[in-house]
Coordinates of C-alpha atoms in Angstrom, one line a residue:
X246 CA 83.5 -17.5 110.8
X247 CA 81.1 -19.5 112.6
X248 CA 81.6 -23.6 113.5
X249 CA 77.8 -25.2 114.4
X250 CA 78.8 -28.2 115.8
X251 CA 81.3 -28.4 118.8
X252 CA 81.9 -32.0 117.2
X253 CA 84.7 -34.4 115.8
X254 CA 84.1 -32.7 112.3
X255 CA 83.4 -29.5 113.9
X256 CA 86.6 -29.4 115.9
X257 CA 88.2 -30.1 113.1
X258 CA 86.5 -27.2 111.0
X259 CA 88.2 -25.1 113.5
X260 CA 91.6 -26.4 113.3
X261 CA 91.9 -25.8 109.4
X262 CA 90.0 -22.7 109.5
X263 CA 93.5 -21.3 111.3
X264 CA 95.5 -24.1 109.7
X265 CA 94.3 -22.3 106.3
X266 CA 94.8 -18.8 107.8
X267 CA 91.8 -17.8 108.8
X268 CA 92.9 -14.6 111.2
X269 CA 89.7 -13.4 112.2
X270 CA 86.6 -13.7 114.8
X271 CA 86.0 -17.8 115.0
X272 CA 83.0 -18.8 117.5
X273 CA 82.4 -22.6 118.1
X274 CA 78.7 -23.3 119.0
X275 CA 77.6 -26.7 120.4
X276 CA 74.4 -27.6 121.9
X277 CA 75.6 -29.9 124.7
X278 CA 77.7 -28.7 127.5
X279 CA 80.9 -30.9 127.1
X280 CA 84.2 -29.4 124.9
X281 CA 84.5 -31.9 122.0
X282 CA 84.7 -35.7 122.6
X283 CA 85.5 -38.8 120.7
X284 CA 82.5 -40.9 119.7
X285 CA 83.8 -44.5 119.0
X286 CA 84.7 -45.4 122.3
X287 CA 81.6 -44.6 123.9
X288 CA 80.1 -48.2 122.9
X289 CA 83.5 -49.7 123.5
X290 CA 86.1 -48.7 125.9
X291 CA 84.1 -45.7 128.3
X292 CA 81.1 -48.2 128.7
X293 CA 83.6 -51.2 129.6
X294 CA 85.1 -48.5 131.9
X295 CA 88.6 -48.8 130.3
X296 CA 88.5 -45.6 129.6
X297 CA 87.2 -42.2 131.7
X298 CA 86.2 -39.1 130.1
X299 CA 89.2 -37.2 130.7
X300 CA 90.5 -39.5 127.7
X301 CA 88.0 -39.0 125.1
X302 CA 88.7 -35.2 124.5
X303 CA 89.7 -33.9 121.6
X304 CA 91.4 -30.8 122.5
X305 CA 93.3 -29.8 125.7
X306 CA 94.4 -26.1 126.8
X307 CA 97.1 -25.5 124.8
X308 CA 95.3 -26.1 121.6
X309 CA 92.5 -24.2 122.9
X310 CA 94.2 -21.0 123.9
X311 CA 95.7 -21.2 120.3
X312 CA 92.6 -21.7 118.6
X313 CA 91.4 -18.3 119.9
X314 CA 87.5 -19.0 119.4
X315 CA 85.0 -18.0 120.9
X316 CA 82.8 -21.1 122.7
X317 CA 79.1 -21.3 123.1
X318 CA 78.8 -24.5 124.5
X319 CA 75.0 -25.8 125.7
X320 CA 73.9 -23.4 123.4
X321 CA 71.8 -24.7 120.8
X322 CA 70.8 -23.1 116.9
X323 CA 67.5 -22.6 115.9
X324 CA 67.5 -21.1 112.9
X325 CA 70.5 -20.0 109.9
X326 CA 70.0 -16.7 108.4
X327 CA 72.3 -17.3 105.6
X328 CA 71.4 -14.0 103.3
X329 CA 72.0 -12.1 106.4
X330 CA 74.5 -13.9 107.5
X331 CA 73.7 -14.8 111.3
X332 CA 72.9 -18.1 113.2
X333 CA 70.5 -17.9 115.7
X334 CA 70.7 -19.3 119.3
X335 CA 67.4 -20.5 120.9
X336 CA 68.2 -18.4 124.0
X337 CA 67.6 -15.2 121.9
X338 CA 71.5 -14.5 120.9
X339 CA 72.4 -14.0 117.6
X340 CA 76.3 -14.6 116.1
X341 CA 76.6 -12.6 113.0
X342 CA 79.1 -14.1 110.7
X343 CA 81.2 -14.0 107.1
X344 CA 80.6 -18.0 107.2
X345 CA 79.3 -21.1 108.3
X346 CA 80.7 -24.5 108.5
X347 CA 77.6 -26.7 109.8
X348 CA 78.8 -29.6 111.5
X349 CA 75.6 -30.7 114.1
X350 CA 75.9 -33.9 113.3
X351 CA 73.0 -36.3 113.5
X352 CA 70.8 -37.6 117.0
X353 CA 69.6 -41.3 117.5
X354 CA 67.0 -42.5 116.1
X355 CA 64.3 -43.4 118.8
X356 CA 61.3 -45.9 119.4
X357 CA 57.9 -45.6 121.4
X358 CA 58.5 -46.6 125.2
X359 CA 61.9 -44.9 125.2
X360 CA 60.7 -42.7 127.9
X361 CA 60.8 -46.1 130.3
X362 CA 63.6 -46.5 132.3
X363 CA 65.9 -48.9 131.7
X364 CA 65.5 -47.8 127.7
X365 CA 69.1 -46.3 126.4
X366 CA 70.3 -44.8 123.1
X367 CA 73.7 -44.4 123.1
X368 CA 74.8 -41.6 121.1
X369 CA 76.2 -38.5 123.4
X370 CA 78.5 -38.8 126.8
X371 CA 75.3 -38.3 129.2
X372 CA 74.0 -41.0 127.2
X373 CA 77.0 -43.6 127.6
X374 CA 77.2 -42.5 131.1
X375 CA 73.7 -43.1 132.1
X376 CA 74.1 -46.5 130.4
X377 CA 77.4 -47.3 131.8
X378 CA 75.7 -46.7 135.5
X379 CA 73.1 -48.8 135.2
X380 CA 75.4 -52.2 133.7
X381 CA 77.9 -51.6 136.5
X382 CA 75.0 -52.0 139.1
X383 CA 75.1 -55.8 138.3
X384 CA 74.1 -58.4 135.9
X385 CA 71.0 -57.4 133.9
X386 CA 69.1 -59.2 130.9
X387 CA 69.6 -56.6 128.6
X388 CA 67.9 -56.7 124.4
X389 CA 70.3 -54.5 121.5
X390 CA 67.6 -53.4 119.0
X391 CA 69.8 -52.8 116.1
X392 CA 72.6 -54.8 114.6
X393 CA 74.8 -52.7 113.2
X394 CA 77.6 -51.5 114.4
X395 CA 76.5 -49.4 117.5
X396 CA 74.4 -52.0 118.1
X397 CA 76.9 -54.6 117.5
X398 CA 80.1 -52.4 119.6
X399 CA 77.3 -52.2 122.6
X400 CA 76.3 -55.8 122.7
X401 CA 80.5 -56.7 122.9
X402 CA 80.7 -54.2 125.5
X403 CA 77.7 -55.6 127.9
X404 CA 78.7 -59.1 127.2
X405 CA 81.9 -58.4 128.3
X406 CA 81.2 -56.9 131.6
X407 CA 78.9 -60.2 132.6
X408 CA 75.5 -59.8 131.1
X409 CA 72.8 -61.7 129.5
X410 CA 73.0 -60.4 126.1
X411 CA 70.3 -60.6 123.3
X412 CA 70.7 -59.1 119.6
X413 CA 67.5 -58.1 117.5
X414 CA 67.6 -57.5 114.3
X415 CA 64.9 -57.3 111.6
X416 CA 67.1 -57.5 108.7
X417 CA 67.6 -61.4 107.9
X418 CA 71.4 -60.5 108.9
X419 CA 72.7 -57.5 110.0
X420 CA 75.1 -55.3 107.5
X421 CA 73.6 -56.9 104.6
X422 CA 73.5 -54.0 102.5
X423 CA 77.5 -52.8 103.0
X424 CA 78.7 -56.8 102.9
X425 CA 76.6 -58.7 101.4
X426 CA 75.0 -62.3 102.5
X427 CA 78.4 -64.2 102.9
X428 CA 80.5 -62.0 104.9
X429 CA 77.3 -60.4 106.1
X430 CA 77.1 -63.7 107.9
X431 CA 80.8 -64.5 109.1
X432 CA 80.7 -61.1 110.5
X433 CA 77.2 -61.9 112.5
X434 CA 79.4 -65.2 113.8
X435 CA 81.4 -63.3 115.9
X436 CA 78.1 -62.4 118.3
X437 CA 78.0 -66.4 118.4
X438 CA 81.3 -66.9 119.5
X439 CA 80.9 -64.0 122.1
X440 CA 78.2 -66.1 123.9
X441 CA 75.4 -63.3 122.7
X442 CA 72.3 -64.5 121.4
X443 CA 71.3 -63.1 118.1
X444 CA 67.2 -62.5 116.6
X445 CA 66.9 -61.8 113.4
X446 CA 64.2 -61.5 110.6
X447 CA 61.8 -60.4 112.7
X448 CA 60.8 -56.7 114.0
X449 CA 59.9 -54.9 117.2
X450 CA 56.4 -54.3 117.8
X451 CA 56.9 -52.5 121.2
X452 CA 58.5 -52.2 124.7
X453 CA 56.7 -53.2 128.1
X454 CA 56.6 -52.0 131.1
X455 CA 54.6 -49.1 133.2
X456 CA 57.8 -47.4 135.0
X457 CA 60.4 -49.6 134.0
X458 CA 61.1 -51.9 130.9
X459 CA 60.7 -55.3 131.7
X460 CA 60.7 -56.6 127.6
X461 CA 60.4 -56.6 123.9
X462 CA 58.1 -57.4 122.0
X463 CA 58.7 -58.8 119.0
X464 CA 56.0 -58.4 115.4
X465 CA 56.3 -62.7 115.3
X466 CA 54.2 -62.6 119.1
X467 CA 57.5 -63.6 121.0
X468 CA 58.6 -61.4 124.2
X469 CA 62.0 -60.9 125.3
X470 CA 62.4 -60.3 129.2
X471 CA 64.9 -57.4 129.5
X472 CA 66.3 -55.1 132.3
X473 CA 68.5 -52.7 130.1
X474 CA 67.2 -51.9 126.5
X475 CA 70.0 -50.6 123.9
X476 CA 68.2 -48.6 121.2
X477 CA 70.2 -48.8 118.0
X478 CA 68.8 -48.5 115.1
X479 CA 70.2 -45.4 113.4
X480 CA 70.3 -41.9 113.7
X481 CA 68.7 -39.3 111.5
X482 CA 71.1 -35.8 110.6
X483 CA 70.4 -32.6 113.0
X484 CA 69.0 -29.9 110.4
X485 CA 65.8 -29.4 112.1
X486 CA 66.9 -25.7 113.0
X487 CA 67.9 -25.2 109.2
X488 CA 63.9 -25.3 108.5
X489 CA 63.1 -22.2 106.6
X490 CA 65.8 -21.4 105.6
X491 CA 67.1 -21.5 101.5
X492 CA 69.5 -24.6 102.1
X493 CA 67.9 -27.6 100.5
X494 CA 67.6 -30.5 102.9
X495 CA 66.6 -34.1 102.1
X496 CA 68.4 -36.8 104.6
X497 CA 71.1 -34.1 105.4
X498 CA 72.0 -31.0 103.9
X499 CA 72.7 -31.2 100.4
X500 CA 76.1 -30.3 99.7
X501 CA 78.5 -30.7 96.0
X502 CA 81.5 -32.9 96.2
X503 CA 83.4 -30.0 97.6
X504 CA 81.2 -29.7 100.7
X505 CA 79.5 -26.7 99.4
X506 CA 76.2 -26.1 100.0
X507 CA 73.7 -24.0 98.1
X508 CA 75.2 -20.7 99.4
X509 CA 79.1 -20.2 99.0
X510 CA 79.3 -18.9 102.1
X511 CA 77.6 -22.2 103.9
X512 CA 79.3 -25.6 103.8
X513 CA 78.6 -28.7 106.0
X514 CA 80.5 -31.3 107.2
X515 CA 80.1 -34.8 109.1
X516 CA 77.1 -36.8 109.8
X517 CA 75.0 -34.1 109.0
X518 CA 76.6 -33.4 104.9
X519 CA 74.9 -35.0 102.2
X520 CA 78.1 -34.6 99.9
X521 CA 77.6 -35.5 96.2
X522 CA 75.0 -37.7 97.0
X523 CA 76.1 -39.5 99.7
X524 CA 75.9 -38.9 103.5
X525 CA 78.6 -41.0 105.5
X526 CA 78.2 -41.2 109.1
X527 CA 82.1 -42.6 109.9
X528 CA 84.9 -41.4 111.6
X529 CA 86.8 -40.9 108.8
X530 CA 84.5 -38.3 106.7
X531 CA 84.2 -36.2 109.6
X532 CA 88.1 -35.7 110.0
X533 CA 88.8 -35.6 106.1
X534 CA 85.7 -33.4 105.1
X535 CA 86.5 -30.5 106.6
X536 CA 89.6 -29.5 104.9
X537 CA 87.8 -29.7 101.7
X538 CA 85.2 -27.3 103.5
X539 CA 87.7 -24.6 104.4
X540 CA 89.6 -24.5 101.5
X541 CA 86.1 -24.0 99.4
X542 CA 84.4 -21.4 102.3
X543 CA 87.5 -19.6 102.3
X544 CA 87.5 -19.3 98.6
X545 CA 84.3 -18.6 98.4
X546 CA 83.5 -21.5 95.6
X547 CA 84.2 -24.8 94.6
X548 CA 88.1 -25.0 94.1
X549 CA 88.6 -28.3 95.8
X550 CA 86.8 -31.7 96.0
X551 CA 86.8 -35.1 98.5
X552 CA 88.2 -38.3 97.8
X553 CA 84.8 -40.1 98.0
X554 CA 85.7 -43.6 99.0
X555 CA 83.8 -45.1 102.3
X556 CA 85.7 -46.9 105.0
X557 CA 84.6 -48.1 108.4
X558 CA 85.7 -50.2 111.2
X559 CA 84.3 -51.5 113.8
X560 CA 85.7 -53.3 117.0
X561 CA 83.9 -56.4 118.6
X562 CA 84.3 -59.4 120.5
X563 CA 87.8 -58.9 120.5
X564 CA 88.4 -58.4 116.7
X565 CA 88.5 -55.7 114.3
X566 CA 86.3 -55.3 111.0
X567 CA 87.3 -52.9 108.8
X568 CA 85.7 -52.0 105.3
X569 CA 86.4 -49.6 102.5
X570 CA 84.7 -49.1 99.3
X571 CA 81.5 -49.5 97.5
X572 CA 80.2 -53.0 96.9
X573 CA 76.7 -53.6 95.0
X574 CA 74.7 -56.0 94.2
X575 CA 76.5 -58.8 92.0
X576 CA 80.1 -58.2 92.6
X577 CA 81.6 -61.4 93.5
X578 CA 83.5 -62.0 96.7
X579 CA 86.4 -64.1 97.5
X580 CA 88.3 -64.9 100.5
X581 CA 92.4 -63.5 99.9
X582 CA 93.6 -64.4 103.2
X583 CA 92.4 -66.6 106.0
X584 CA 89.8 -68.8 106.1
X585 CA 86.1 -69.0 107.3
X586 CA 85.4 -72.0 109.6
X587 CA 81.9 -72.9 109.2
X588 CA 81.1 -69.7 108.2
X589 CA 82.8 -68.0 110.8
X590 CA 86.1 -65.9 110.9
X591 CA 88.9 -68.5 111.6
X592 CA 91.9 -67.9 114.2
X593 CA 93.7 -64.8 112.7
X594 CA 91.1 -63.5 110.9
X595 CA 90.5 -63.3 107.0
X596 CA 90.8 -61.0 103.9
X597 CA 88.1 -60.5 101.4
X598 CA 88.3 -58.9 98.1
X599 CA 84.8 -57.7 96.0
X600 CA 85.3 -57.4 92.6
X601 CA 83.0 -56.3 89.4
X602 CA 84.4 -57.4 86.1
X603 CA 87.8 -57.7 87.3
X604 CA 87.9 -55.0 88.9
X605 CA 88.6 -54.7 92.9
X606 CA 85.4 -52.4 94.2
X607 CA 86.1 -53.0 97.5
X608 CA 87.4 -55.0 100.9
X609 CA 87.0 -56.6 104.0
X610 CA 89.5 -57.3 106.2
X611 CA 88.6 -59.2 110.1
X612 CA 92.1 -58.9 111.9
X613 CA 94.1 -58.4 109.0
X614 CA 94.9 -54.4 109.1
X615 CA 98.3 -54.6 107.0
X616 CA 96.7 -56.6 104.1
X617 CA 93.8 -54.1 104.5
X618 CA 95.5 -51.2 104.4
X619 CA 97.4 -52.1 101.3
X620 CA 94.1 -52.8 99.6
X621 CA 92.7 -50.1 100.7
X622 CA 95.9 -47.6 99.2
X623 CA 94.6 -49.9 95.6
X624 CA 91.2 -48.4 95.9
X625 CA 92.3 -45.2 96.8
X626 CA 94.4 -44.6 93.9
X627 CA 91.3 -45.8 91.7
X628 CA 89.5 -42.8 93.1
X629 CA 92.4 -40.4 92.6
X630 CA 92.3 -41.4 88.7
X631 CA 88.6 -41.1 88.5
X632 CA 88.4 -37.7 90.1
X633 CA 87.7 -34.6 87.8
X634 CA 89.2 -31.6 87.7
X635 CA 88.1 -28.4 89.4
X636 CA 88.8 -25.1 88.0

């Protein structure tokens, strides 16, 4: 079996491949040349330097000698044979392979003028460490492109260590979609009380500079001066070396609600799965997909399916957001804990429950994990009974 991917769900691919027992030939193929690493705390706890890379690994020796895989780190695919069963390396080797569990994730989305120095996306460990350099070489003007949670996580982080902090975002508030106007807005209160600056409803036309970025420009004619740009504005899932082959690819690759795509012997986890429709980039669909993925690559069809219910977090500014479920347009909100002061999350934080017809569809919690959790568990079961069977 082969693992494309050396990443969160990737790593975890690998465990429940033996987990599952999977005896055989495992190789573990990742394009950059780092063992598997956390993600989150790049924006928060690495960048703050609370955190060195020694403690973002996901695996140590032990688990690695009793993996018993074979690692191709730095080595990256360019192309999936899947009839003939091989992946191909763009340095010429070939793996040939009874499986495939892709898992490569997705790469930030860009803008012109990135090339500039002082331009950052913040994505991989070379990227958080080039960035973490340049904001502990003293206090910079630095302009997040992006709101969301990236975005969000990296303004915290460069506001805590000192600097002169500036949030654009073209959406009238950021996280509209997943919240909704109300809590859309408490949440975008906590930049506020974090002494960052927020721009919003308007766009970015470009990035000056010759050699180094010295602004943003903005599409309402306004320039913001800026040392250190932040680049976050979504990332876009890594199938470019799937390209001609037979798995159908739109946003992802297209996968059933078992993880499986087109070809039984294929399945994809991660930001890089587009699984019954939906393709989650969160922490939590990269550890929980790939036991799904095993059990149905092992079995060579369908015989399992994922509890499809999203849930995110996020920690900024001192607080932690957390979010799980599906809210749409009309579901009524309504604050079950706490309080909003002017709008704004109130000392200890606040509880909200969306609802459709009397129905709970999802919730928001901002410092209240226990009630959250509970609420979550609600939602959960939901799923559970909506679930069909798979035989």
């Amino acid at each position: 079996m082969t693992v494309v991917g050396a990443s969160l769900s990737g790593m975890y691919a690998a465990r429940e491949l033996r987990a599952q027992g999977f005896d055989g030939r495992l190789v573990i193929v990742g394009d950059e040349p780092h063992s598997p690493y956390d993600r989150p705390p790049l924006s928060k706890d690495f960048l703050t330097g609370r955190a060195d890379e020694d403690q973002l690994a996901l695996t140590d020796a032990e688990e690695t000698t009793e993996l018993d895989a074979e690692w191709l780190l730095g080595a990256r695919a360019r192309g999936l044979d899947a009839r003939g069963r091989t992946v191909l390396l763009e340095d010429g080797r070939t793996v040939s392979t009874d499986g495939v569990v892709i898992a490569t994730g997705a790469s930030a989305r860009r803008l012109p003028g990135c090339e500039l120095a002082g331009v950052h996306t913040l994505r991989t460990l070379d990227d958080a460490r080039a960035l973490r350099a340049e904001l502990t070489a003293g206090p910079r003007q630095v302009v997040v492109i992006g709101g969301g949670f990236i975005g969000a996580e990296t303004a915290s982080s460069c506001a805590a260590l000192g600097h002169d902090v500036t949030v654009v975002e073209a959406a009238p508030l950021p996280l509209v979609p997943q919240l909704g106007p109300e809590m859309a807005a408490a949440c975008a209160a906590l930049h506020r009380r974090g002494g960052v600056g927020m721009v919003t409803g308007t766009g970015v036309a470009g990035l000056r500079g010759t050699i180094e970025v010295t602004g943003v420009e903005l599409a309402d004619g306004r320039t913001l001066p800026a040392d250190v740009v932040i680049v976050g504005i979504g990332a876009t899932p890594t199938t470019d070396w799937l390209a001609g082959s037979t798995l159908a690819l739109h946003d992802g690759v297209l996968c059933d609600d078992g993880c499986v795509t087109g070809l039984p012997q294929v399945v994809a986890v991660g930001d890089v799965a587009r699984v019954g429709g939906t393709r989650a980039e969160h922490w939590t669909s990269a550890t929980e997909q790939p036991r799904v993925a095993v059990a149905n690559l092992l079995a060579g069809r369908t015989v399992e399916t994922t509890r499809s219910l999203p849930y995110f977090w996020s920690d900024q500014y001192g607080a932690r957001i957390q979010f799980a479920g599906r809210r749409q347009d009309g579901d009524t909100v309504r604050i079950a804990e706490g309080e909003l002061t002017d709008g704004a999350p109130a000392e200890g934080g606040f509880l909200a429950l969306y609802e459709r017809d009397g129905r709970m569809t999802a919730v928001l919690s901002v410092d209240r994990p226990r009630p959250f959790m509970r609420a979550r568990r609600e939602l959960l079961r939901g799923v559970d009974r909506a679930r069909p069977a798979v035989v």
